[in-house]
Amino acid sequence: MSEEKLMRIAVPNKGALSAAAAQMLTEAGYAQRSDSKELVLVDEENGVEFYYLRPRDIAVYVGEGTLELGITGRDMLIDSGAAADEILALGFGVSRFRFAAPKGSGYRLADLEGKRIATSYPGLLGRYLSEHGISARLVHLDGAVESSISLGVADAIADVVETGTTLRKVGLELFGEPILRSEGILIRSSSDGIDPVVLDHVTRRLSSVLVARDHVLMDYDCPSRILEEATRLTPGYAAPTITELARPGWVAVRAMVRRGDAQRLMDELWDLGARAILVTELGACRL
């Protein structure tokens, strides 16, 4: 495949999304850089070229059509206002975008009218406040917005929250509903011109990683008389695979089950009369 036809994909070069994105792409069968200083990596075998960029810049490059695809956070995509679309949620980097104010202030969303709100996401926050009819002054900071209230430049903040521990340490408390639930996402340019075949390969591969991470294969032997009840517990993705055993009146069953349900299902199958229950990790799949 010629270099001109390579699909150009932006990957976070650092931050919370970087390692998880690289790991997911590796599991999807793509080459990834071994040196964190590399800015570009060509994977000709898979028809893609990876560009390692600041997570906040990725939506802009994709939106401008410079790069066809990118991995970034949903919060960063919305904040950028770029002409790019989310096409797949990737399940890592999960966080919430929340309001916080001094503990005991009793703030509600309506109380933000006319207030100063510090944030690193003015685009996202401005859009949210406009949708809710709130007029406030946004104080744009690049980071550490939790210090803005004690330093007297803001009355409240809006920031990405994972556990809330940092906010509590500086005397702040969350209020109101989450502004946004964010996670790592795959985005594409809103413009045409993306090779649909390569796009389908990328999205299918990443989707298969999500499925493989969330499921395991379960094998077990069971008497034929309990087969109907057993397969109700393990219906599989489309249907379970059932094979007669040399032992009269017994069958072997294979089904894909959710990883989080595996231990409970093993207990229930054993109590039902199934034996030789095995669980196997999924490395990859196409469904």
C-alpha angles and dihedrals in degrees: 000000000000121000091242091065097051116121108239114222127184118218127187109261095203143352133065094319098048104080094038092051093049091048092051093049090049091052088050090059100258126134115247133193121272094197118062089211093064111109099186133030123185117210100185094170090064097034097244140113120204123213117195109215142158107284091234092055098049097082090051094053092047093044091053090052093242088121124026100214138017144177115227141130122287088232091055093048093053093042092053095055086213122162092252132116133217110239104168136019109221102200100233133096091037113181142145129237107222145170119242134183137171113303112267095019091116093214122179127188092263090055090068091075107123093359129128112249121190117211144151089217107061094157094053094042095044091054092048094049091047091052089053096045095247121144113200139149112254117214107203114214128170095221149331091055090163089078094055096085096051089046090054101243098108142031095207139002137222115205147144110280127194105167104348092232094123092051093051091050091060094045100261130131132198121247137179129020120310111279091212140351106222137190139154111296140182112237135189135197114269089225125088125249102084114134101249093206095055090040090054091049093052096047093043092051094049091045090052090054089054091051093046091050092051099044142051134193116251122200125184143155120233141169112265090237091067096039096104093051093043094051090050085064092046109030092159126213096300101348136328122263110243124193129179115241127220086245106088114246095016133104136188117233129198122186139157113242135177112273093230091055097047101095093045091048091050090055093047094047092049092050088049092055104265118139139188091040111183132181121204129190118240115232096184140338146184115211 
